[in-house]
Short mmCIF file of C-alpha atoms in Angstrom, two decimals:
data_model
loop_
_atom_site.label_atom_id
_atom_site.label_comp_id
_atom_site.label_asym_id
_atom_site.label_seq_id
_atom_site.Cartn_x
_atom_site.Cartn_y
_atom_site.Cartn_z
CA VAL A 1 -23.83 6.04 -8.39
CA ASP A 2 -20.97 8.32 -7.32
CA LYS A 3 -20.92 6.63 -3.93
CA ASP A 4 -20.59 3.18 -5.53
CA ILE A 5 -17.66 4.33 -7.62
CA MET A 6 -15.92 6.49 -5.04
CA ALA A 7 -16.39 4.37 -1.90
CA PRO A 8 -13.62 1.84 -2.69
CA VAL A 9 -11.22 4.66 -3.59
CA ILE A 10 -12.04 6.59 -0.42
CA ARG A 11 -11.70 3.44 1.70
CA GLU A 12 -8.32 2.74 0.12
CA GLU A 13 -7.21 6.31 0.81
CA LEU A 14 -8.30 6.02 4.46
CA HIS A 15 -6.29 2.81 4.82
CA TYR A 16 -3.31 4.48 3.17
CA ARG A 17 -3.55 7.49 5.50
CA ALA A 18 -3.90 5.23 8.55
CA LEU A 19 -0.77 3.32 7.52
CA LYS A 20 1.12 6.56 6.88
CA ALA A 21 0.11 8.01 10.28
CA HIS A 22 2.13 7.19 13.39
CA HIS A 23 0.04 4.01 13.86
CA GLY A 24 1.17 2.70 10.47
CA LEU A 25 4.64 1.96 11.72
CA MET A 26 3.13 0.26 14.75
CA ILE A 27 0.96 -1.98 12.55
CA ARG A 28 3.97 -3.10 10.54
CA TYR A 29 5.97 -3.51 13.75
CA LEU A 30 3.25 -5.72 15.25
CA LEU A 31 3.57 -8.14 12.39
CA SER A 32 6.87 -9.28 13.85
CA MET A 33 4.96 -10.22 17.06
CA GLY A 34 7.16 -10.36 20.13
CA ASN A 35 5.88 -11.54 23.52
CA HIS A 36 4.43 -8.26 24.74
CA ARG A 37 3.58 -7.10 21.24
CA GLY A 38 1.46 -10.18 20.66
CA LYS A 39 -0.46 -9.57 23.86
CA ILE A 40 -0.98 -5.90 23.03
CA THR A 41 -2.17 -6.95 19.57
CA ARG A 42 -5.05 -8.85 21.18
CA ALA A 43 -6.14 -5.66 22.96
CA ILE A 44 -5.77 -3.62 19.77
CA GLU A 45 -7.87 -6.11 17.82
CA TYR A 46 -10.52 -5.94 20.53
CA LEU A 47 -10.52 -2.13 20.29
CA ARG A 48 -10.82 -2.31 16.50
CA ARG A 49 -13.81 -4.63 16.68
CA ASN A 50 -15.46 -2.79 19.58
CA TYR A 51 -14.42 0.85 19.10
CA ARG A 52 -18.01 1.98 19.72
CA ASP A 53 -18.07 0.50 23.24
CA ALA A 54 -16.41 2.00 26.28
CA ALA A 55 -13.39 -0.10 27.20
CA THR A 56 -11.60 0.10 30.53
CA ILE A 57 -7.88 -0.39 31.07
CA ASP A 58 -8.77 -3.28 33.40
CA GLN A 59 -10.76 -4.96 30.64
CA LEU A 60 -8.05 -4.45 28.01
CA ALA A 61 -5.30 -5.67 30.35
CA LYS A 62 -7.32 -8.80 31.03
CA ILE A 63 -7.80 -9.40 27.28
CA ALA A 64 -4.04 -9.02 26.83
CA GLY A 65 -3.33 -11.28 29.79
CA MET A 66 -1.22 -8.63 31.50
CA GLY A 67 -1.17 -6.63 34.71
CA LEU A 68 -2.42 -3.04 34.60
CA THR A 69 0.94 -1.32 34.85
CA SER A 70 2.62 -3.67 32.40
CA PHE A 71 -0.26 -3.38 29.95
CA HIS A 72 -0.32 0.40 30.01
CA THR A 73 3.47 0.63 29.65
CA HIS A 74 3.64 -1.83 26.76
CA PHE A 75 0.54 -0.45 25.01
CA ARG A 76 2.11 2.98 24.98
CA GLU A 77 5.46 1.54 23.89
CA VAL A 78 3.86 -0.26 20.93
CA THR A 79 1.30 2.35 19.84
CA ARG A 80 2.94 5.57 21.06
CA THR A 81 -0.41 6.52 22.56
CA THR A 82 -2.80 5.56 25.34
CA PRO A 83 -5.60 3.03 24.90
CA LYS A 84 -8.20 5.80 25.25
CA GLN A 85 -6.51 7.95 22.60
CA PHE A 86 -6.14 4.93 20.32
CA GLN A 87 -9.86 4.20 20.60
CA LYS A 88 -10.65 7.86 19.94
CA GLU A 89 -8.59 7.75 16.75
CA LEU A 90 -10.40 4.59 15.62
CA ARG A 91 -13.70 6.37 16.18
CA LEU A 92 -12.55 9.39 14.20
CA ILE A 93 -11.42 7.23 11.27
CA GLU A 94 -14.83 5.54 11.17
CA ALA A 95 -16.61 8.90 11.59
CA ARG A 96 -14.76 10.30 8.58
CA ARG A 97 -15.69 7.22 6.57
CA LEU A 98 -19.36 7.54 7.50
CA LEU A 99 -19.41 11.24 6.67
CA VAL A 100 -17.75 10.74 3.29
CA GLU A 101 -19.17 7.41 2.14
CA GLU A 102 -22.59 7.43 3.74
CA CYS A 103 -23.21 11.22 3.81
CA LEU A 104 -24.77 10.89 7.26
CA PRO A 105 -25.47 13.92 9.45
CA VAL A 106 -22.78 14.68 12.05
CA ALA A 107 -25.14 13.93 14.96
CA THR A 108 -25.93 10.49 13.54
CA VAL A 109 -22.23 9.78 12.95
CA ALA A 110 -21.38 10.73 16.55
CA TYR A 111 -23.89 8.17 17.85
CA GLU A 112 -22.78 5.54 15.32
CA VAL A 113 -19.16 5.65 16.43
CA GLY A 114 -19.99 5.36 20.12
CA TYR A 115 -20.42 8.85 21.52
CA LYS A 116 -23.41 9.49 23.76
CA SER A 117 -24.03 12.84 22.06
CA PRO A 118 -22.63 14.88 19.18
CA LYS A 119 -21.27 17.35 21.73
CA GLN A 120 -19.32 14.57 23.49
CA GLY A 121 -17.75 13.57 20.17
CA VAL A 122 -16.64 17.14 19.51
CA LEU A 123 -15.27 17.52 23.05
CA GLU A 124 -13.40 14.20 22.81
CA THR A 125 -11.89 15.32 19.52
CA LEU A 126 -10.63 18.54 21.07
CA ARG A 127 -8.92 16.78 24.00
#
C-alpha cells in the first residue's frame, strides 16, 4: 500500500532532481532544437530507451547521422558529458528508482539496469 501511494511522489521527485541536475538545463536547451542539437537528441533518446544495452560511439554517431569526431564534440557540448557517462547516469537514475519503488536487492538492480555483475555496477559508479 505504501508503495502505491509513494511511487508517484518518488517518481516526481526523481524527475525534479534530474531536471535540477546539470542535465536539466540541457533538456530545456534541447527543446529549442538546432541542427546539431536535433541530431544529438536522437542519440540521447536512443540512450534513454536502451540504457541497459552497451552502446558504442560508432552506433550513436550513426543514429545521429554524424561523423565520430563531430558527434563526440557536439554530444559533449550539448550534455556537458560523454555518451558513456550519460548512459551511466541514466542507469543510476533507474537503479535508484528500482531500489526505492520496487525494493529489489542491489544485485538484481545491477543486472536490471544493464551491468553484467553487481561489482561492475559499483566499479562503474566509482569511475
